[in-house]
């Protein structure tokens, strides 16, 4: 057994836990005990199972393998730990990240130098980063099994203005569909789709990503070919955007994943009501903030919400906005989540209509 730490966006730990349970059942593995920390989940799994989670999980940023967790109060003890951990088997190694609190060994530069000297390597840009953490003299040494962060899905996605990060988009989508029967036909609409991240993530939920991970170059590692089990059994995707540039981006991005999404050049405020035939969910990240030169008031977002409901009559709407209150909305709020999206403090609210 090996110990893994899944690094996840703060406040998405619970969502990441549900996703993990689904992935383990896809791998036919019984649910192990999982410890939750702010920003991560820790659990023990057979080595190849933990490494293979890189392929399926969509919320984590990276998956760390805990190599050692032992006391080291002196440099000599630390060197002994490094030798015991045999880091060479994780070559090529990348950057070394050090943190230290309440410990005798506390100087980041000298800790980094000790690691480099003991294992005698120069970091490589695409190698597996090494994380060294000292807390109360316990040294935790971890290796990043993912390589490039997992929100890089391995396809040549074009991005527009202010895209939502892929793993955050997946987490929010997973919150939106909580309790919805995804075996039934579902229409998922993004009326301000930008580069279409939410809809692209919906297509990928339950499918392996087509990319490489750092751990695949380690001796003896063979990742499991996880059979795809799409979460949405009959998904109808509809993307709209008022800008021609984004419509081009959307068409390109959907063609990459061979999706038959409907893409339209539409201004949400000029659309007329559309007939509904099946469960309909809307997810939307309206423009806001200085970069996009638009408003950020409660009224602005309530107007968007009202318009979405008038045009689509959806069952649920998930709205990603800055942290405004949206107190005066007349619709029931099913859930709310505070997140950070590329450095901007944001909130996601799911309304039931
Ligand atoms: C923040 S971006 C969406 C980013 C998207 N979630 C992504 O991941 O790429 C907002 C998008 O809304 C579009 N937009 C703004 N006002 C609109 C309107 N009235 N109707 C349709 N699209 C609109 C903009 O063109 C922009 O692409």
Short mmCIF file of C-alpha atoms and ligand atoms in Angstrom, two decimals:
data_model
loop_
_atom_site.label_atom_id
_atom_site.label_comp_id
_atom_site.label_asym_id
_atom_site.label_seq_id
_atom_site.Cartn_x
_atom_site.Cartn_y
_atom_site.Cartn_z
CA UNK A 1 0.00 0.00 0.00
CA UNK A 2 1.09 3.57 -0.63
CA UNK A 3 -0.08 6.83 0.88
CA UNK A 4 -1.44 9.52 -1.46
CA UNK A 5 -2.42 13.13 -0.96
CA UNK A 6 -4.84 14.60 -3.48
CA UNK A 7 -4.35 18.37 -3.67
CA UNK A 8 -7.75 19.95 -4.31
CA UNK A 9 -9.07 23.54 -4.44
CA UNK A 10 -9.98 24.83 -0.99
CA UNK A 11 -13.70 24.27 -0.23
CA UNK A 12 -13.95 21.52 -2.83
CA UNK A 13 -12.77 18.76 -0.47
CA UNK A 14 -16.22 17.22 -0.07
CA UNK A 15 -16.92 17.30 -3.81
CA UNK A 16 -13.49 15.77 -4.41
CA UNK A 17 -14.35 13.04 -1.91
CA UNK A 18 -17.56 12.11 -3.77
CA UNK A 19 -15.66 12.11 -7.03
CA UNK A 20 -13.00 9.88 -5.51
CA UNK A 21 -15.64 7.38 -4.33
CA UNK A 22 -17.08 7.25 -7.85
CA UNK A 23 -13.62 6.72 -9.37
CA UNK A 24 -12.80 3.93 -6.93
CA UNK A 25 -16.02 2.15 -7.75
CA UNK A 26 -15.10 2.50 -11.45
CA UNK A 27 -11.81 0.78 -10.53
CA UNK A 28 -13.73 -1.83 -8.46
CA UNK A 29 -11.84 -0.82 -5.33
CA UNK A 30 -13.47 -0.72 -1.91
CA UNK A 31 -13.59 2.71 -0.38
CA UNK A 32 -10.60 3.16 1.97
CA UNK A 33 -10.61 5.50 4.93
CA UNK A 34 -9.95 9.03 3.77
CA UNK A 35 -8.68 11.89 5.91
CA UNK A 36 -9.75 15.36 4.82
CA UNK A 37 -7.62 18.47 5.25
CA UNK A 38 -8.23 22.01 4.00
CA UNK A 39 -7.04 21.72 0.40
CA UNK A 40 -6.57 17.97 0.26
CA UNK A 41 -7.52 14.35 0.89
CA UNK A 42 -5.15 11.70 2.21
CA UNK A 43 -5.64 7.98 1.77
CA UNK A 44 -3.84 4.68 1.30
CA UNK A 45 -4.22 2.65 -1.87
CA UNK A 46 -2.30 0.05 -3.86
CA UNK A 47 0.41 1.98 -5.72
CA UNK A 48 -0.92 1.49 -9.26
CA UNK A 49 -4.47 2.36 -8.21
CA UNK A 50 -3.43 5.65 -6.60
CA UNK A 51 -1.30 6.55 -9.60
CA UNK A 52 -4.11 5.67 -12.02
CA UNK A 53 -6.42 8.16 -10.30
CA UNK A 54 -4.48 10.80 -12.26
CA UNK A 55 -6.36 9.58 -15.33
CA UNK A 56 -9.89 9.86 -13.99
CA UNK A 57 -10.19 12.48 -11.28
CA UNK A 58 -11.15 15.92 -12.52
CA UNK A 59 -11.16 18.05 -9.35
CA UNK A 60 -7.62 17.55 -7.96
CA UNK A 61 -4.78 19.81 -9.05
CA UNK A 62 -2.18 17.08 -8.52
CA UNK A 63 -1.67 13.77 -6.76
CA UNK A 64 1.25 13.45 -4.36
CA UNK A 65 2.82 10.19 -3.27
CA UNK A 66 3.99 10.28 0.33
CA UNK A 67 7.48 8.81 0.32
CA UNK A 68 8.47 9.35 3.92
CA UNK A 69 6.97 10.79 7.08
CA UNK A 70 9.51 10.61 9.92
CA UNK A 71 11.25 12.73 12.48
CA UNK A 72 14.46 14.53 11.45
CA UNK A 73 15.90 17.07 13.86
CA UNK A 74 19.40 17.34 12.40
CA UNK A 75 20.87 17.51 8.93
CA UNK A 76 22.42 14.09 9.49
CA UNK A 77 19.02 12.55 10.26
CA UNK A 78 17.53 14.31 7.23
CA UNK A 79 20.27 12.95 4.95
CA UNK A 80 19.63 9.45 6.32
CA UNK A 81 15.91 9.86 5.50
CA UNK A 82 16.68 11.03 1.98
CA UNK A 83 18.95 8.03 1.38
CA UNK A 84 16.31 5.68 2.72
CA UNK A 85 13.64 7.20 0.48
CA UNK A 86 15.63 6.38 -2.66
CA UNK A 87 14.33 9.35 -4.64
CA UNK A 88 16.27 8.24 -7.72
CA UNK A 89 13.52 5.81 -8.60
CA UNK A 90 11.25 8.79 -9.29
CA UNK A 91 13.58 10.32 -11.90
CA UNK A 92 13.40 12.62 -13.72
CA UNK A 93 12.80 14.82 -10.72
CA UNK A 94 11.67 18.42 -10.99
CA UNK A 95 11.67 21.43 -8.70
CA UNK A 96 12.02 21.11 -4.94
CA UNK A 97 9.38 22.88 -2.82
CA UNK A 98 10.21 23.34 0.85
CA UNK A 99 8.16 24.49 3.82
CA UNK A 100 9.07 24.40 7.49
CA UNK A 101 7.28 25.32 10.70
CA UNK A 102 8.20 24.77 14.35
CA UNK A 103 11.20 22.65 13.37
CA UNK A 104 14.96 22.63 13.98
CA UNK A 105 15.61 22.39 10.25
CA UNK A 106 14.00 25.56 9.03
CA UNK A 107 16.15 27.25 6.37
CA UNK A 108 14.56 26.54 2.99
CA UNK A 109 17.74 27.10 0.97
CA UNK A 110 19.84 24.77 3.05
CA UNK A 111 17.10 22.10 3.04
CA UNK A 112 16.97 22.35 -0.77
CA UNK A 113 20.77 22.13 -1.01
CA UNK A 114 20.81 19.04 1.20
CA UNK A 115 18.28 17.32 -1.07
CA UNK A 116 20.22 18.23 -4.21
CA UNK A 117 23.57 17.14 -2.74
CA UNK A 118 22.28 13.86 -1.33
CA UNK A 119 20.59 12.65 -4.47
CA UNK A 120 22.93 14.47 -6.84
CA UNK A 121 20.51 15.77 -9.49
CA UNK A 122 19.59 18.97 -11.19
CA UNK A 123 15.86 19.68 -11.39
CA UNK A 124 14.32 19.23 -14.84
CA UNK A 125 11.45 21.39 -15.94
CA UNK A 126 9.10 18.51 -16.69
CA UNK A 127 10.23 16.21 -13.91
CA UNK A 128 8.22 15.20 -10.86
CA UNK A 129 8.44 17.95 -8.26
CA UNK A 130 9.57 17.05 -4.77
CA UNK A 131 7.72 18.49 -1.77
CA UNK A 132 9.60 18.61 1.54
CA UNK A 133 7.63 19.72 4.56
CA UNK A 134 8.88 20.02 8.11
CA UNK A 135 6.30 20.43 10.83
CA UNK A 136 7.28 19.97 14.48
CA UNK A 137 10.38 18.15 13.24
CA UNK A 138 8.42 15.58 11.27
CA UNK A 139 9.70 15.53 7.72
CA UNK A 140 7.12 14.66 5.09
CA UNK A 141 8.61 14.00 1.69
CA UNK A 142 6.24 13.72 -1.25
CA UNK A 143 6.60 13.33 -4.99
CA UNK A 144 4.21 14.85 -7.50
CA UNK A 145 2.99 11.85 -9.48
CA UNK A 146 1.02 14.01 -11.94
CA UNK A 147 3.79 16.08 -13.53
CA UNK A 148 1.96 18.93 -15.20
CA UNK A 149 -1.04 20.05 -13.13
CA UNK A 150 -4.12 17.95 -13.76
CA UNK A 151 -6.26 20.86 -14.95
CA UNK A 152 -4.19 20.59 -18.10
CA UNK A 153 -6.35 17.98 -19.76
CA UNK A 154 -3.99 17.18 -22.60
CA UNK A 155 -5.90 18.60 -25.53
CA UNK A 156 -5.15 21.78 -27.39
CA UNK A 157 -7.96 23.86 -25.96
CA UNK A 158 -8.21 27.45 -27.13
CA UNK A 159 -9.06 29.91 -24.40
CA UNK A 160 -10.97 33.17 -24.50
CA UNK A 161 -11.33 35.90 -21.91
CA UNK A 162 -11.28 34.94 -18.24
CA UNK A 163 -11.81 31.20 -18.60
CA UNK A 164 -12.68 29.24 -15.51
CA UNK A 165 -9.95 26.75 -14.61
CA UNK A 166 -10.86 23.27 -15.83
CA UNK A 167 -10.72 21.47 -12.46
CA UNK A 168 -12.78 24.22 -10.80
CA UNK A 169 -15.32 24.04 -13.64
CA UNK A 170 -15.62 20.29 -13.14
CA UNK A 171 -16.11 20.68 -9.39
CA UNK A 172 -18.84 23.29 -9.87
CA UNK A 173 -20.55 21.17 -12.47
CA UNK A 174 -20.46 18.21 -10.08
CA UNK A 175 -22.12 20.40 -7.45
CA UNK A 176 -24.79 21.52 -9.94
CA UNK A 177 -25.78 17.93 -10.79
CA UNK A 178 -25.82 16.62 -7.22
CA UNK A 179 -28.94 14.51 -6.79
CA UNK A 180 -29.87 14.73 -10.50
CA UNK A 181 -30.47 11.43 -12.30
CA UNK A 182 -27.77 11.54 -14.97
CA UNK A 183 -28.92 8.30 -16.58
CA UNK A 184 -31.83 10.30 -18.02
CA UNK A 185 -31.38 12.67 -21.00
CA UNK A 186 -30.01 16.00 -19.85
CA UNK A 187 -29.62 19.29 -21.64
CA UNK A 188 -26.73 21.34 -20.32
CA UNK A 189 -26.62 24.94 -21.46
CA UNK A 190 -23.98 27.62 -21.04
CA UNK A 191 -25.42 30.89 -22.43
CA UNK A 192 -22.14 32.81 -21.94
CA UNK A 193 -19.87 29.94 -22.80
CA UNK A 194 -16.56 31.71 -23.60
CA UNK A 195 -14.26 28.77 -24.32
CA UNK A 196 -16.86 26.25 -23.15
CA UNK A 197 -14.98 24.87 -20.17
CA UNK A 198 -18.10 23.79 -18.22
CA UNK A 199 -19.54 21.87 -21.16
CA UNK A 200 -16.21 20.32 -22.13
CA UNK A 201 -15.83 19.14 -18.55
CA UNK A 202 -19.32 17.64 -18.61
CA UNK A 203 -18.34 15.49 -21.61
CA UNK A 204 -15.20 14.33 -19.84
CA UNK A 205 -16.73 13.42 -16.51
CA UNK A 206 -16.05 9.72 -15.93
CA UNK A 207 -13.65 9.42 -18.88
CA UNK A 208 -9.87 9.13 -18.76
CA UNK A 209 -7.86 12.12 -19.88
CA UNK A 210 -5.55 11.52 -22.85
CA UNK A 211 -2.22 12.78 -21.58
CA UNK A 212 0.99 11.67 -19.86
CA UNK A 213 1.79 11.77 -16.15
CA UNK A 214 5.19 12.00 -14.45
CA UNK A 215 4.76 8.59 -12.79
CA UNK A 216 4.53 6.82 -16.15
CA UNK A 217 8.29 7.19 -16.62
CA UNK A 218 9.09 5.43 -13.33
CA UNK A 219 10.41 1.88 -13.45
CA UNK A 220 7.76 -0.78 -13.07
CA UNK A 221 4.78 1.60 -13.17
CA UNK A 222 1.92 0.61 -15.42
CA UNK A 223 -1.25 2.64 -15.09
CA UNK A 224 -4.58 0.83 -15.20
CA UNK A 225 -6.57 1.24 -18.42
CA UNK A 226 -9.64 2.57 -16.70
CA UNK A 227 -12.76 1.86 -18.77
CA UNK A 228 -14.71 5.04 -19.49
CA UNK A 229 -17.95 5.38 -17.56
CA UNK A 230 -19.41 8.75 -18.63
CA UNK A 231 -21.42 10.25 -15.81
CA UNK A 232 -23.95 11.69 -18.26
CA UNK A 233 -25.50 8.87 -20.25
CA UNK A 234 -27.38 11.12 -22.72
CA UNK A 235 -25.96 14.58 -22.72
CA UNK A 236 -27.11 17.41 -25.00
CA UNK A 237 -24.76 20.36 -24.92
CA UNK A 238 -25.76 23.87 -25.95
CA UNK A 239 -23.24 26.71 -25.93
CA UNK A 240 -23.91 30.32 -26.79
CA UNK A 241 -21.82 33.45 -26.75
CA UNK A 242 -22.39 36.94 -28.08
CA UNK A 243 -18.90 37.26 -29.48
CA UNK A 244 -17.86 35.82 -32.85
CA UNK A 245 -14.36 35.18 -31.57
CA UNK A 246 -15.72 32.96 -28.78
CA UNK A 247 -18.00 31.09 -31.13
CA UNK A 248 -14.91 30.18 -33.21
CA UNK A 249 -13.12 29.09 -30.04
CA UNK A 250 -16.12 27.01 -28.98
CA UNK A 251 -16.36 25.24 -32.33
CA UNK A 252 -12.64 24.45 -32.24
CA UNK A 253 -12.78 23.14 -28.67
CA UNK A 254 -15.82 20.91 -29.20
CA UNK A 255 -14.28 19.47 -32.38
CA UNK A 256 -11.25 18.39 -30.32
CA UNK A 257 -13.40 16.13 -28.19
CA UNK A 258 -15.66 15.07 -31.09
CA UNK A 259 -18.66 16.60 -29.39
CA UNK A 260 -21.86 17.34 -31.24
CA UNK A 261 -22.56 20.39 -29.08
CA UNK A 262 -24.80 23.05 -30.58
CA UNK A 263 -22.96 26.35 -30.73
CA UNK A 264 -24.77 29.63 -31.35
CA UNK A 265 -23.83 33.27 -31.78
CA UNK A 266 -26.40 34.71 -29.38
CA UNK A 267 -26.85 37.60 -26.99
CA UNK A 268 -28.62 36.22 -23.92
CA UNK A 269 -30.65 39.40 -23.62
CA UNK A 270 -31.97 39.14 -27.17
CA UNK A 271 -33.03 35.49 -27.04
CA UNK A 272 -36.67 34.46 -26.94
CA UNK A 273 -38.01 31.67 -24.71
CA UNK A 274 -37.06 28.16 -25.84
CA UNK A 275 -39.24 25.09 -25.52
CA UNK A 276 -38.10 22.57 -22.96
CA UNK A 277 -38.27 18.82 -23.59
CA UNK A 278 -36.06 17.21 -20.96
CA UNK A 279 -34.19 17.98 -17.74
CA UNK A 280 -32.47 21.25 -18.40
CA UNK A 281 -29.54 22.66 -16.47
CA UNK A 282 -27.88 26.01 -17.06
CA UNK A 283 -24.38 26.83 -15.88
CA UNK A 284 -22.99 30.29 -16.43
CA UNK A 285 -20.01 32.45 -15.59
CA UNK A 286 -20.95 36.00 -16.63
CA UNK A 287 -18.19 38.49 -17.30
CA UNK A 288 -17.20 40.66 -14.40
CA UNK A 289 -14.31 42.58 -12.93
CA UNK A 290 -11.87 45.15 -14.22
CA UNK A 291 -10.42 42.92 -16.90
CA UNK A 292 -13.78 42.51 -18.60
CA UNK A 293 -15.01 46.09 -18.05
CA UNK A 294 -18.46 45.06 -16.83
CA UNK A 295 -20.42 45.47 -13.67
CA UNK A 296 -20.30 43.40 -10.54
CA UNK A 297 -23.41 44.46 -8.65
CA UNK A 298 -26.16 42.24 -7.30
CA UNK A 299 -28.64 43.79 -9.76
CA UNK A 300 -26.48 42.89 -12.74
CA UNK A 301 -26.33 39.21 -11.76
CA UNK A 302 -30.03 39.03 -10.77
CA UNK A 303 -30.90 40.41 -14.20
CA UNK A 304 -28.83 37.66 -15.83
CA UNK A 305 -30.49 35.03 -13.62
CA UNK A 306 -33.99 36.30 -14.49
CA UNK A 307 -33.15 36.36 -18.18
CA UNK A 308 -31.74 32.80 -18.08
CA UNK A 309 -34.94 31.60 -16.42
CA UNK A 310 -37.15 33.48 -18.87
CA UNK A 311 -35.33 32.09 -21.92
CA UNK A 312 -34.64 28.51 -20.84
CA UNK A 313 -37.06 27.62 -17.98
CA UNK A 314 -34.33 25.36 -16.56
CA UNK A 315 -34.66 23.00 -13.59
CA UNK A 316 -31.50 24.38 -12.07
CA UNK A 317 -29.11 27.26 -12.67
CA UNK A 318 -25.52 27.40 -11.43
CA UNK A 319 -24.10 30.92 -11.45
CA UNK A 320 -20.43 31.75 -10.90
CA UNK A 321 -20.05 35.37 -9.79
CA UNK A 322 -17.84 37.46 -7.55
CA UNK A 323 -18.85 37.34 -3.90
CA UNK A 324 -22.00 39.44 -4.10
CA UNK A 325 -24.92 38.47 -1.92
CA UNK A 326 -27.65 37.60 -4.43
CA UNK A 327 -29.88 37.91 -1.40
CA UNK A 328 -32.84 39.27 -3.27
CA UNK A 329 -33.26 36.43 -5.70
CA UNK A 330 -36.70 34.86 -5.49
CA UNK A 331 -35.40 31.38 -6.32
CA UNK A 332 -34.43 28.71 -3.83
CA UNK A 333 -30.69 28.37 -3.33
CA UNK A 334 -29.75 24.69 -3.25
CA UNK A 335 -26.06 25.26 -2.49
CA UNK A 336 -23.40 27.92 -2.31
CA UNK A 337 -19.65 27.54 -2.53
CA UNK A 338 -16.90 30.12 -2.10
CA UNK A 339 -13.96 29.48 -4.37
CA UNK A 340 -10.93 31.20 -5.77
CA UNK A 341 -10.87 31.28 -9.56
CA UNK A 342 -7.44 32.30 -10.89
CA UNK A 343 -6.83 34.59 -7.93
CA UNK A 344 -10.34 36.13 -7.93
CA UNK A 345 -12.58 35.47 -4.95
CA UNK A 346 -15.75 34.04 -6.42
CA UNK A 347 -18.90 32.22 -5.40
CA UNK A 348 -21.00 29.60 -7.09
CA UNK A 349 -24.70 29.46 -6.31
CA UNK A 350 -27.04 26.70 -7.45
CA UNK A 351 -30.65 27.86 -7.80
CA UNK A 352 -33.59 25.52 -8.06
CA UNK A 353 -36.27 26.97 -10.31
C1 LIG B 1 -16.19 35.05 -18.12
S1 LIG B 1 -16.47 34.62 -19.77
C2 LIG B 1 -16.96 32.96 -19.68
C3 LIG B 1 -15.77 32.06 -19.54
C4 LIG B 1 -16.11 30.61 -19.69
N1 LIG B 1 -16.80 30.09 -18.52
C5 LIG B 1 -14.86 29.82 -19.99
O1 LIG B 1 -14.47 28.98 -19.18
O2 LIG B 1 -14.22 30.09 -21.00
C6 LIG B 1 -17.94 35.42 -20.16
C7 LIG B 1 -18.41 35.25 -21.59
O3 LIG B 1 -19.70 35.82 -21.69
C8 LIG B 1 -19.87 36.34 -22.98
N2 LIG B 1 -21.00 37.30 -22.90
C9 LIG B 1 -21.05 38.50 -22.29
N3 LIG B 1 -22.27 39.05 -22.38
C10 LIG B 1 -23.03 38.17 -23.08
C11 LIG B 1 -24.39 38.15 -23.50
N4 LIG B 1 -25.21 39.16 -23.22
N5 LIG B 1 -24.84 37.07 -24.18
C12 LIG B 1 -24.02 36.05 -24.47
N6 LIG B 1 -22.71 36.01 -24.11
C13 LIG B 1 -22.22 37.05 -23.41
C14 LIG B 1 -18.52 36.97 -23.29
O4 LIG B 1 -18.34 37.08 -24.69
C15 LIG B 1 -17.56 35.96 -22.63
O5 LIG B 1 -17.13 35.02 -23.56
#
